Coordinates of N, CA and C and ligand atoms in Angstrom, one line a residue:
M1 N 17.2 5.1 -8.4 CA 16.5 5.8 -7.3 C 15.9 4.7 -6.4
T2 N 16.2 4.8 -5.1 CA 15.8 3.9 -4.1 C 14.6 4.4 -3.3
L3 N 13.5 3.7 -3.2 CA 12.3 4.1 -2.5 C 12.2 3.2 -1.3
I4 N 11.9 3.8 -0.1 CA 11.7 3.1 1.1 C 10.2 3.1 1.3
R5 N 9.6 1.9 1.5 CA 8.2 1.7 1.7 C 7.9 0.5 2.6
R6 N 6.6 0.5 3.1 CA 6.2 -0.6 3.9 C 6.1 -1.9 3.1
A7 N 6.6 -3.0 3.6 CA 6.6 -4.3 2.9 C 5.2 -4.7 2.6
A8 N 5.0 -5.3 1.5 CA 3.7 -6.0 1.1 C 3.9 -7.5 0.9
P9 N 2.9 -8.3 0.9 CA 3.1 -9.7 0.7 C 3.9 -10.1 -0.5
D10 N 3.9 -9.3 -1.6 CA 4.7 -9.6 -2.8 C 6.2 -9.4 -2.5
D11 N 6.6 -8.8 -1.4 CA 8.0 -8.5 -1.1 C 8.6 -9.7 -0.3
V12 N 7.8 -10.6 0.1 CA 8.4 -11.6 1.1 C 9.5 -12.4 0.4
Q13 N 9.4 -12.8 -0.8 CA 10.5 -13.6 -1.4 C 11.8 -12.8 -1.5
G14 N 11.6 -11.5 -1.9 CA 12.8 -10.6 -2.0 C 13.4 -10.4 -0.6
I15 N 12.6 -10.2 0.4 CA 13.2 -10.1 1.7 C 13.9 -11.3 2.1
A16 N 13.4 -12.5 1.9 CA 14.0 -13.7 2.3 C 15.4 -13.9 1.5
E17 N 15.4 -13.5 0.2 CA 16.6 -13.6 -0.5 C 17.7 -12.6 0.0
T18 N 17.2 -11.4 0.3 CA 18.2 -10.4 0.8 C 18.7 -10.8 2.2
H19 N 17.8 -11.4 3.0 CA 18.2 -11.9 4.3 C 19.4 -13.0 4.2
V20 N 19.2 -13.9 3.3 CA 20.2 -15.0 3.1 C 21.5 -14.4 2.5
L21 N 21.4 -13.5 1.5 CA 22.6 -12.9 1.0 C 23.3 -12.1 2.0
G22 N 22.6 -11.4 2.9 CA 23.2 -10.6 4.0 C 23.9 -11.5 4.9
W23 N 23.4 -12.6 5.3 CA 24.1 -13.6 6.1 C 25.3 -14.1 5.4
R24 N 25.2 -14.5 4.2 CA 26.3 -15.2 3.5 C 27.5 -14.3 3.3
H25 N 27.2 -13.0 3.1 CA 28.3 -12.1 2.8 C 28.7 -11.3 4.1
G26 N 27.7 -11.1 5.0 CA 28.0 -10.3 6.2 C 28.6 -11.1 7.4
Y27 N 28.4 -12.4 7.4 CA 28.7 -13.2 8.6 C 29.9 -14.2 8.3
V28 N 30.6 -14.0 7.2 CA 31.8 -14.8 7.0 C 32.8 -14.5 8.1
G29 N 33.2 -15.6 8.7 CA 34.2 -15.5 9.8 C 33.5 -15.2 11.2
L30 N 32.2 -15.0 11.1 CA 31.5 -14.7 12.4 C 30.6 -15.9 12.8
L31 N 30.1 -16.6 11.7 CA 29.3 -17.8 12.0 C 29.9 -19.0 11.2
P32 N 29.6 -20.2 11.6 CA 30.2 -21.4 10.9 C 29.9 -21.4 9.4
Q33 N 31.0 -21.6 8.6 CA 30.8 -21.5 7.1 C 29.7 -22.5 6.6
P34 N 29.7 -23.8 7.2 CA 28.6 -24.7 6.7 C 27.2 -24.2 6.9
V35 N 27.0 -23.4 8.0 CA 25.7 -22.8 8.2 C 25.4 -21.8 7.1
L36 N 26.4 -21.0 6.8 CA 26.1 -20.0 5.8 C 25.9 -20.6 4.4
D37 N 26.7 -21.7 4.1 CA 26.6 -22.4 2.8 C 25.2 -23.1 2.7
G38 N 24.7 -23.4 3.8 CA 23.4 -24.2 3.8 C 22.1 -23.3 3.8
L39 N 22.3 -22.0 3.8 CA 21.1 -21.2 3.9 C 20.4 -21.2 2.6
R40 N 19.0 -21.2 2.7 CA 18.2 -21.1 1.5 C 17.1 -20.1 1.7
P41 N 16.8 -19.2 0.8 CA 15.7 -18.3 1.0 C 14.4 -18.9 1.4
E42 N 14.1 -20.1 0.8 CA 12.8 -20.8 1.1 C 12.6 -21.0 2.6
Q43 N 13.8 -21.2 3.3 CA 13.7 -21.5 4.8 C 13.2 -20.2 5.5
R44 N 13.5 -19.1 4.9 CA 13.2 -17.8 5.6 C 11.8 -17.2 5.2
V45 N 11.2 -17.8 4.2 CA 9.9 -17.2 3.7 C 8.8 -17.3 4.7
P46 N 8.6 -18.4 5.4 CA 7.5 -18.4 6.4 C 7.6 -17.3 7.5
R47 N 8.9 -17.1 8.0 CA 9.1 -16.1 9.0 C 8.8 -14.7 8.5
W48 N 9.2 -14.4 7.3 CA 8.9 -13.0 6.7 C 7.5 -12.9 6.3
A49 N 6.9 -13.9 5.8 CA 5.4 -13.8 5.5 C 4.7 -13.4 6.8
L50 N 5.0 -14.1 7.9 CA 4.3 -13.8 9.1 C 4.6 -12.3 9.6
A51 N 5.9 -11.9 9.5 CA 6.2 -10.6 9.9 C 5.5 -9.5 9.1
V52 N 5.3 -9.7 7.8 CA 4.7 -8.8 6.9 C 3.2 -8.8 7.3
A53 N 2.6 -10.0 7.5 CA 1.2 -10.1 7.7 C 0.8 -9.5 9.1
D54 N 1.8 -9.5 10.0 CA 1.6 -9.2 11.4 C 1.8 -7.7 11.7
A55 N 2.0 -6.9 10.6 CA 2.3 -5.5 10.8 C 1.2 -4.7 11.5
D56 N 1.7 -3.8 12.3 CA 0.8 -2.9 13.0 C 1.4 -1.5 13.1
W57 N 1.4 -0.8 11.9 CA 2.1 0.4 11.7 C 1.6 1.5 12.6
P58 N 2.4 2.4 13.1 CA 3.9 2.4 12.9 C 4.7 1.7 13.9
R59 N 4.1 0.9 14.8 CA 4.8 0.3 15.9 C 5.5 -1.0 15.5
R60 N 5.0 -1.7 14.4 CA 5.5 -3.0 14.1 C 5.4 -3.2 12.6
G61 N 6.4 -3.7 12.0 CA 6.3 -4.1 10.5 C 7.7 -4.1 9.9
A62 N 7.7 -4.4 8.6 CA 9.0 -4.5 7.8 C 8.9 -3.3 6.8
L63 N 10.0 -2.6 6.8 CA 10.2 -1.6 5.7 C 11.1 -2.2 4.7
V64 N 10.9 -1.9 3.4 CA 11.8 -2.4 2.4 C 12.4 -1.2 1.6
A65 N 13.6 -1.4 1.1 CA 14.3 -0.4 0.2 C 14.1 -1.1 -1.2
D66 N 13.4 -0.4 -2.1 CA 13.1 -0.9 -3.4 C 13.9 -0.1 -4.4
D67 N 14.9 -0.7 -5.1 CA 15.7 0.1 -6.0 C 15.4 -0.1 -7.5
G68 N 14.2 -0.7 -7.7 CA 13.8 -0.9 -9.1 C 14.2 -2.3 -9.6
D69 N 15.3 -2.8 -9.0 CA 15.7 -4.2 -9.4 C 15.2 -5.2 -8.4
G70 N 14.4 -4.7 -7.5 CA 13.9 -5.6 -6.4 C 14.2 -5.0 -5.0
I71 N 14.3 -5.9 -4.1 CA 14.5 -5.5 -2.7 C 16.0 -5.3 -2.4
A72 N 16.4 -4.1 -2.2 CA 17.8 -3.8 -1.9 C 18.1 -3.8 -0.4
G73 N 17.1 -3.9 0.4 CA 17.3 -4.0 1.9 C 16.0 -4.0 2.6
F74 N 16.1 -4.4 3.8 CA 14.9 -4.4 4.7 C 15.2 -4.2 6.1
A75 N 14.2 -3.7 6.8 CA 14.3 -3.5 8.3 C 13.1 -4.0 8.9
H76 N 13.2 -4.8 10.0 CA 12.1 -5.3 10.7 C 12.0 -4.5 12.0
L77 N 10.9 -3.9 12.3 CA 10.7 -3.0 13.4 C 9.7 -3.6 14.3
R78 N 9.9 -3.4 15.7 CA 8.9 -3.9 16.6 C 9.2 -3.2 18.0
P79 N 8.2 -3.2 18.9 CA 8.5 -2.8 20.2 C 9.5 -3.8 20.9
T80 N 10.3 -3.2 21.8 CA 11.3 -4.1 22.4 C 10.6 -5.3 23.1
G81 N 11.4 -6.4 23.1 CA 11.0 -7.5 24.0 C 12.0 -7.7 25.1
D82 N 12.9 -6.7 25.3 CA 13.9 -6.9 26.3 C 13.2 -6.7 27.7
E83 N 13.6 -7.6 28.6 CA 13.0 -7.6 30.0 C 13.3 -6.3 30.7
D84 N 14.4 -5.6 30.4 CA 14.7 -4.4 31.2 C 14.3 -3.1 30.5
A85 N 13.4 -3.3 29.5 CA 13.0 -2.1 28.7 C 11.5 -2.0 28.6
V86 N 11.0 -0.8 28.2 CA 9.6 -0.6 28.2 C 9.1 -0.6 26.8
P87 N 8.2 -1.6 26.4 CA 7.8 -1.7 25.0 C 7.0 -0.5 24.5
A88 N 6.3 0.2 25.5 CA 5.5 1.4 25.0 C 6.4 2.5 24.5
T89 N 7.7 2.6 25.0 CA 8.5 3.7 24.6 C 9.8 3.3 23.9
T90 N 10.0 2.0 23.7 CA 11.3 1.6 23.1 C 11.0 0.7 21.8
G91 N 11.5 1.2 20.7 CA 11.4 0.5 19.5 C 12.7 -0.3 19.2
E92 N 12.5 -1.5 18.7 CA 13.7 -2.3 18.4 C 13.8 -2.5 16.9
V93 N 15.0 -2.3 16.4 CA 15.3 -2.7 15.0 C 15.7 -4.2 15.1
A94 N 14.8 -5.1 14.8 CA 15.0 -6.5 15.1 C 15.8 -7.2 14.0
S95 N 15.8 -6.7 12.8 CA 16.6 -7.2 11.7 C 16.9 -6.1 10.7
F96 N 18.1 -6.1 10.2 CA 18.5 -5.0 9.3 C 19.5 -5.5 8.3
Y97 N 19.1 -5.6 7.0 CA 20.0 -6.2 6.0 C 19.9 -5.4 4.7
V98 N 21.1 -5.2 4.1 CA 21.1 -4.6 2.8 C 21.8 -5.6 1.8
R99 N 21.2 -5.6 0.6 CA 21.8 -6.6 -0.4 C 23.2 -6.3 -0.7
P100 N 24.1 -7.3 -0.6 CA 25.6 -7.0 -0.6 C 26.0 -6.2 -1.9
D101 N 25.4 -6.5 -3.0 CA 25.9 -5.8 -4.2 C 25.6 -4.3 -4.2
T102 N 24.8 -3.8 -3.2 CA 24.6 -2.4 -3.1 C 25.2 -1.8 -1.8
W103 N 26.0 -2.5 -1.1 CA 26.6 -2.0 0.1 C 27.5 -0.7 -0.2
R104 N 27.4 0.1 0.8 CA 28.2 1.4 0.7 C 27.7 2.4 -0.3
R105 N 26.5 2.2 -0.6 CA 25.9 3.2 -1.6 C 24.8 4.0 -0.9
G106 N 24.7 3.9 0.4 CA 23.7 4.8 1.1 C 22.3 4.1 1.3
V107 N 22.1 2.9 0.9 CA 20.8 2.3 1.0 C 20.5 2.0 2.5
G108 N 21.5 1.6 3.3 CA 21.3 1.3 4.7 C 20.9 2.6 5.4
S109 N 21.6 3.7 5.1 CA 21.3 5.0 5.7 C 19.9 5.5 5.4
L110 N 19.4 5.3 4.2 CA 18.1 5.7 3.9 C 17.1 4.9 4.7
L111 N 17.3 3.6 4.7 CA 16.5 2.6 5.4 C 16.4 3.0 6.9
M112 N 17.6 3.2 7.5 CA 17.6 3.5 8.9 C 16.9 4.9 9.2
A113 N 17.1 5.8 8.4 CA 16.4 7.1 8.6 C 14.9 6.9 8.6
A114 N 14.4 6.1 7.7 CA 12.9 5.8 7.6 C 12.5 5.0 8.8
A115 N 13.3 4.1 9.3 CA 13.0 3.3 10.5 C 12.9 4.2 11.7
L116 N 13.8 5.1 11.9 CA 13.8 6.0 13.1 C 12.6 6.9 13.0
A117 N 12.2 7.4 11.8 CA 11.1 8.2 11.6 C 9.8 7.5 12.0
C118 N 9.8 6.2 11.6 CA 8.7 5.3 12.0 C 8.5 5.2 13.5
F119 N 9.6 5.0 14.2 CA 9.6 4.9 15.6 C 9.1 6.2 16.3
R120 N 9.6 7.3 15.7 CA 9.1 8.6 16.3 C 7.6 8.7 16.1
E121 N 7.1 8.3 14.9 CA 5.7 8.4 14.7 C 4.9 7.5 15.6
A122 N 5.5 6.4 16.1 CA 4.9 5.5 17.0 C 5.0 6.0 18.4
G123 N 5.7 7.1 18.6 CA 5.8 7.6 20.0 C 6.9 7.0 20.8
F124 N 7.8 6.3 20.2 CA 8.9 5.7 20.9 C 9.9 6.8 21.2
T125 N 10.5 6.8 22.4 CA 11.6 7.8 22.7 C 13.0 7.2 22.6
T126 N 13.1 5.9 22.5 CA 14.4 5.2 22.4 C 14.3 4.1 21.3
A127 N 15.4 4.0 20.6 CA 15.6 2.9 19.7 C 16.7 2.0 20.1
T128 N 16.5 0.7 20.0 CA 17.6 -0.2 20.4 C 17.8 -1.3 19.3
L129 N 18.9 -2.0 19.3 CA 19.1 -3.1 18.4 C 20.2 -4.0 19.0
W130 N 20.3 -5.3 18.6 CA 21.3 -6.2 19.1 C 22.2 -6.5 17.9
V131 N 23.5 -6.5 18.1 CA 24.5 -6.9 17.1 C 25.5 -7.9 17.6
Q132 N 25.9 -8.8 16.7 CA 26.8 -9.8 17.2 C 28.2 -9.1 17.4
E133 N 28.8 -9.4 18.5 CA 30.1 -9.0 18.8 C 31.1 -9.4 17.7
G134 N 31.8 -8.4 17.2 CA 32.8 -8.8 16.1 C 32.2 -8.4 14.8
N135 N 31.0 -8.0 14.7 CA 30.4 -7.6 13.4 C 30.7 -6.1 13.2
E136 N 32.0 -5.9 12.9 CA 32.6 -4.5 12.8 C 31.9 -3.6 11.8
R137 N 31.5 -4.3 10.7 CA 30.8 -3.5 9.6 C 29.5 -2.9 10.1
A138 N 28.7 -3.7 10.7 CA 27.4 -3.3 11.2 C 27.6 -2.3 12.4
M139 N 28.6 -2.5 13.2 CA 28.8 -1.6 14.4 C 29.2 -0.2 13.9
A140 N 30.1 -0.2 12.8 CA 30.5 1.1 12.3 C 29.3 1.8 11.6
F141 N 28.5 1.0 11.0 CA 27.3 1.6 10.3 C 26.3 2.1 11.4
Y142 N 26.1 1.3 12.5 CA 25.1 1.8 13.5 C 25.7 3.0 14.2
A143 N 27.0 3.1 14.5 CA 27.6 4.2 15.1 C 27.3 5.5 14.2
R144 N 27.5 5.3 12.9 CA 27.3 6.4 12.0 C 25.8 6.9 12.0
C145 N 24.9 5.9 12.3 CA 23.5 6.3 12.4 C 23.1 6.8 13.7
G146 N 24.0 7.0 14.7 CA 23.7 7.6 15.9 C 23.5 6.7 17.1
F147 N 23.8 5.4 16.9 CA 23.6 4.4 18.0 C 25.0 4.3 18.7
A148 N 24.9 3.8 20.0 CA 26.1 3.5 20.7 C 25.8 2.4 21.7
P149 N 26.8 1.6 22.0 CA 26.6 0.5 22.9 C 26.1 1.0 24.3
D150 N 25.1 0.3 24.9 CA 24.6 0.7 26.2 C 25.1 -0.2 27.3
G151 N 26.0 -1.1 27.0 CA 26.6 -1.9 28.0 C 25.9 -3.3 28.2
A152 N 24.7 -3.5 27.6 CA 24.0 -4.7 27.8 C 24.6 -5.7 26.8
A153 N 24.7 -7.0 27.2 CA 25.2 -8.1 26.4 C 24.4 -9.3 26.7
K154 N 24.3 -10.2 25.7 CA 23.6 -11.5 26.0 C 24.2 -12.6 25.1
P155 N 24.2 -13.8 25.6 CA 24.7 -14.9 24.8 C 23.6 -15.4 23.9
D156 N 24.0 -16.1 22.8 CA 23.1 -16.7 21.9 C 23.9 -17.9 21.3
V157 N 23.1 -18.8 20.7 CA 23.8 -19.9 19.9 C 23.2 -19.9 18.5
V158 N 24.1 -19.8 17.5 CA 23.7 -19.8 16.1 C 24.5 -20.9 15.4
G159 N 23.7 -21.9 14.9 CA 24.4 -23.0 14.1 C 25.4 -23.7 15.0
G160 N 25.1 -23.8 16.3 CA 25.9 -24.6 17.2 C 27.0 -23.8 17.8
L161 N 27.2 -22.5 17.3 CA 28.3 -21.7 17.8 C 27.8 -20.7 18.9
E162 N 28.5 -20.6 20.0 CA 28.1 -19.7 21.0 C 28.6 -18.3 20.6
I163 N 27.7 -17.3 20.6 CA 28.1 -16.0 20.2 C 27.6 -15.0 21.3
R164 N 28.0 -13.8 21.2 CA 27.6 -12.8 22.2 C 27.0 -11.6 21.4
E165 N 25.9 -11.1 21.9 CA 25.3 -10.0 21.2 C 25.4 -8.8 22.1
L166 N 25.6 -7.6 21.5 CA 25.7 -6.4 22.2 C 24.5 -5.5 21.9
R167 N 24.0 -4.8 22.9 CA 22.9 -3.9 22.6 C 23.4 -2.5 22.3
Y168 N 22.8 -1.9 21.2 CA 23.1 -0.5 20.9 C 21.8 0.3 21.1
R169 N 21.9 1.6 21.4 CA 20.8 2.4 21.7 C 21.0 3.8 21.2
Q170 N 19.8 4.5 20.9 CA 19.9 5.9 20.7 C 18.6 6.5 21.2
A171 N 18.7 7.7 21.8 CA 17.5 8.5 22.2 C 16.9 9.1 20.9
L172 N 15.6 9.1 20.8 CA 14.9 9.7 19.7 C 14.4 11.0 20.1
T173 N 14.9 12.1 19.4 CA 14.5 13.4 19.8 C 13.5 13.9 18.7
Ligands
LIG201 C1 25.6 -2.9 7.9 C2 24.9 -2.6 6.5 C3 23.4 -2.7 6.8 C4 25.2 -1.2 6.0 O1 24.5 -1.0 4.9 P1 25.0 0.0 3.7 O2 23.9 0.3 2.8 O3 26.3 -0.5 3.1 O4 25.3 1.3 4.5 P2 25.5 2.8 4.0 O5 26.1 2.8 2.6 O6 24.3 3.6 4.2 O7 26.7 3.3 4.9 C5 26.6 4.5 5.8 C6 27.9 4.6 6.6 O8 28.0 3.5 7.5 C7 29.4 3.3 7.7 N1 29.7 2.0 7.1 C8 29.0 1.2 6.3 N2 29.6 0.0 5.9 C9 30.8 0.1 6.5 C10 32.0 -0.7 6.5 N3 32.0 -1.9 5.8 N4 33.1 -0.3 7.2 C11 33.1 0.9 7.9 N5 32.0 1.7 8.0 C12 30.9 1.3 7.3 C13 30.2 4.3 6.9 O9 30.3 5.4 7.8 C14 29.1 4.7 5.8 O10 29.3 5.9 5.2 P3 30.4 6.1 4.0 O11 30.1 5.0 3.0 O12 30.1 7.5 3.5 O13 31.8 6.0 4.6 C15 25.2 -3.7 5.5 O14 26.6 -3.8 5.4 C16 24.7 -5.1 5.7 O15 23.6 -5.4 5.4 N6 25.6 -5.9 6.4 C17 25.2 -7.4 6.6 C18 24.1 -7.6 7.5 C19 24.3 -7.1 8.9 O16 25.4 -7.3 9.5 N7 23.3 -6.5 9.4 C20 23.2 -6.1 10.8 C21 22.7 -7.2 11.7 S1 22.7 -6.6 13.4

């Protein structure tokens, strides 16, 4: 049984571990392999400790999927920071990762349903997210969750590699 709940300080280590596993398994072929091989959860702990401490529900915070064995996934939610969007009405899924050993068992769907419910509670009318071009797994998942590309794209550099990110969007009714 998987429970979705707001992250607490005790979840930070599990979030950081899930984040690293998500990168290692999800970004093979998309990011340089030495970057993936060099990832360590400890590097991610400060970032997630801050995100958990900085929560301002329901507008901002991290949700976790807890499957009894620990953190099976997490979603970091916040108002958009995009220059062409309105933070009062647009919520962004800033990070979304499911532990690879539980992929394709519905954890992501549960987590996304909770994230969108959170956005509605916050009064957001639109949800957006950015996904790396070529991340077909995530794109298929987001499409299944009701998102579609809105045409916006931006460059980024990860581990020295130039990548392109695409924005996905859905109206919240
Ligand atoms: C994308 C991700 C979050 C999906 O999580 P998940 O728990 O496996 O998703 P679910 O089991 O709820 O899948 C729901 C639906 O999404 C679609 N989907 C999920 N994974 C898919 C895949 N590999 N290929 C095609 N469709 C897929 C399917 O329609 C699936 O329904 P089905 O299994 O009944 O066919 C997970 O694979 C992940 O963490 N990937 C690595 C990190 C990542 O890329 N995050 C996004 C960063 S922008």
